[in-house]
Amino acid sequence: MSSVRARKMHWKQVLAALTTAPEANLVTDIFACSDAIAAWSKDAQWQQALCLLVTARDGEWLPDVITHNSVISACGRGKQWQQTFGLLMLMHGSKLVPDVITYSVAISACEKCVQWQQALRFLAMMRKDGTVPDVITYSSAISACEKGSQWLQTLGLLARIREDSLMPDIITLNAAISACGKSE
């Protein structure tokens, strides 16, 4: 199955195509699997994406950082922040280096689940790994703190943005204003 074709298919069609590929003597590769995972990510089908990632890792394919990012994104959309943590640990164990996107989607998953403490842990883990946060990463962390009514943490993150010589965008500032508005 070509990756272009897989990208255009709905995730249920992708699953059917992947499961019948061996019977039809079709060769699937990491690109087809990555496209399937990306399709599931957009539809919050985290179980399917995770299952295919595990299958690929156990087989002959070597999923890359982008593939892992798609699965982490699917888990985030499915409000499965614990799975994102497990995937980050899996990446570390397999010598894959998480990038700024990896951490941003993991922090975003925490934001969706109002897990502001875990979002801040991911941010700290990111810095420890030597990955530099960007405005999107900070926006996700600030949104997580805002949803948890953690205005003081939000102000600290705004200060970190400035220390990192980044310029907060309108999304970041709106989340910070909202967090401060929830202060008691």
XYZ file of C-alpha atoms in Angstrom:
184
model
C 0.000 0.000 0.000
C 1.478 3.353 -0.917
C 1.834 5.937 1.799
C 0.089 8.551 -0.336
C -2.919 6.254 -0.628
C -2.905 5.522 3.112
C -2.880 9.242 3.923
C -6.086 9.756 1.993
C -7.921 6.868 3.632
C -10.035 6.974 6.754
C -8.497 5.063 9.675
C -11.008 2.187 9.407
C -10.019 1.700 5.776
C -6.344 1.872 6.718
C -6.835 -0.814 9.363
C -8.669 -3.054 6.909
C -5.961 -2.550 4.286
C -3.167 -3.320 6.751
C -4.843 -6.436 8.136
C -5.548 -7.877 4.699
C -2.178 -6.912 3.210
C -0.439 -10.241 3.950
C -3.331 -12.268 2.485
C -3.239 -10.163 -0.672
C 0.552 -10.533 -0.900
C 0.961 -6.803 -0.366
C 4.091 -5.601 1.332
C 3.597 -3.120 4.130
C 6.477 -1.023 5.326
C 7.216 1.480 8.030
C 5.833 4.266 5.830
C 2.447 2.564 5.512
C 2.433 1.897 9.258
C 3.408 5.493 9.998
C 0.625 6.738 7.768
C -1.860 4.455 9.515
C -0.707 5.731 12.894
C -1.025 9.332 11.682
C -4.574 8.609 10.476
C -5.501 7.136 13.863
C -3.864 10.054 15.642
C -6.166 12.516 13.934
C -9.177 10.479 15.058
C -7.967 9.893 18.655
C -7.761 6.149 18.035
C -4.904 5.759 20.473
C -5.401 2.026 21.060
C -4.955 1.195 17.369
C -1.984 3.523 17.004
C -0.299 2.091 20.088
C -0.986 -1.490 19.001
C 0.552 -0.906 15.578
C 3.586 0.810 17.120
C 4.172 -2.185 19.402
C 3.711 -4.554 16.458
C 6.166 -2.560 14.366
C 8.727 -2.465 17.195
C 8.409 -6.240 17.679
C 8.764 -6.877 13.954
C 11.269 -5.852 11.366
C 10.344 -2.171 11.238
C 12.089 0.459 13.279
C 9.640 3.253 14.077
C 11.291 6.656 14.190
C 10.699 9.719 16.346
C 7.983 10.998 14.004
C 6.060 7.737 14.296
C 6.331 7.844 18.083
C 5.176 11.483 18.037
C 2.049 10.452 16.121
C 1.237 7.778 18.694
C 1.848 10.215 21.558
C -0.467 12.671 19.798
C -3.150 9.976 19.438
C -2.828 9.202 23.152
C -3.150 12.897 23.929
C -6.281 13.245 21.851
C -7.637 10.201 23.642
C -6.801 11.835 27.012
C -4.310 9.104 27.862
C -1.491 11.127 29.422
C -0.136 8.059 31.242
C 0.478 6.384 27.888
C 2.472 9.415 26.738
C 4.772 8.997 29.729
C 5.235 5.314 28.929
C 6.026 6.127 25.301
C 8.622 8.705 26.339
C 10.278 6.087 28.542
C 10.113 3.599 25.670
C 11.835 6.095 23.392
C 14.597 6.675 25.936
C 15.056 2.938 26.344
C 15.423 2.412 22.619
C 17.897 5.278 22.180
C 15.421 7.419 20.246
C 15.853 11.069 21.163
C 12.551 12.829 21.799
C 12.373 16.186 20.035
C 10.513 19.404 20.818
C 7.401 18.018 19.086
C 7.513 14.868 21.218
C 7.504 16.867 24.415
C 4.970 19.402 23.144
C 2.397 16.722 22.298
C 3.078 14.975 25.634
C 2.551 18.251 27.517
C -0.571 18.907 25.453
C -1.908 15.493 26.531
C -1.406 16.558 30.151
C -3.195 19.819 29.458
C -6.229 17.952 28.090
C -6.353 15.855 31.280
C -5.684 18.753 33.683
C -2.430 17.125 34.758
C -0.463 20.334 35.252
C 2.130 18.722 37.560
C 2.947 16.083 34.953
C 3.107 18.784 32.258
C 5.745 20.574 34.327
C 7.600 17.273 34.850
C 7.686 16.736 31.087
C 9.002 20.276 30.662
C 11.746 19.572 33.226
C 12.533 16.227 31.541
C 12.783 18.048 28.237
C 15.320 20.502 29.602
C 17.293 17.699 31.250
C 17.459 15.924 27.877
C 18.860 19.090 26.317
C 15.806 19.794 24.189
C 14.936 23.482 24.041
C 11.247 24.302 24.525
C 9.548 26.540 21.999
C 6.540 28.821 22.368
C 4.158 25.963 21.543
C 5.656 23.856 24.337
C 5.298 26.700 26.811
C 1.757 27.430 25.626
C 0.749 23.836 26.313
C 2.339 23.921 29.768
C 0.704 27.268 30.567
C -2.667 25.934 29.389
C -2.226 22.897 31.651
C -1.507 25.210 34.592
C -4.440 27.427 33.641
C -6.829 24.457 33.627
C -5.475 23.477 37.042
C -5.938 27.056 38.332
C -2.190 27.348 38.930
C -1.671 31.040 38.262
C 1.626 31.210 40.141
C 3.091 28.402 38.019
C 1.830 30.241 34.936
C 3.709 33.395 35.898
C 6.849 31.336 36.425
C 6.499 29.849 32.951
C 6.025 33.302 31.429
C 9.291 34.353 33.078
C 11.009 31.248 31.632
C 9.792 32.150 28.152
C 11.501 35.522 28.454
C 14.660 33.904 29.885
C 14.728 31.647 26.826
C 14.491 34.738 24.587
C 11.150 33.639 23.191
C 8.176 35.853 22.471
C 4.856 34.571 23.845
C 2.081 34.461 21.263
C -1.576 35.390 21.699
C -2.502 31.823 22.715
C 0.132 31.808 25.434
C -0.894 35.212 26.746
C -4.625 34.372 26.720
C -3.978 31.177 28.721
C -1.847 33.146 31.198
C -4.516 35.840 31.588
C -7.149 33.156 32.122
C -4.986 31.440 34.761
C -4.471 34.712 36.613
C -8.201 35.377 36.402
C -8.781 32.122 38.288
C -6.535 33.192 41.184
C -8.050 33.452 44.610
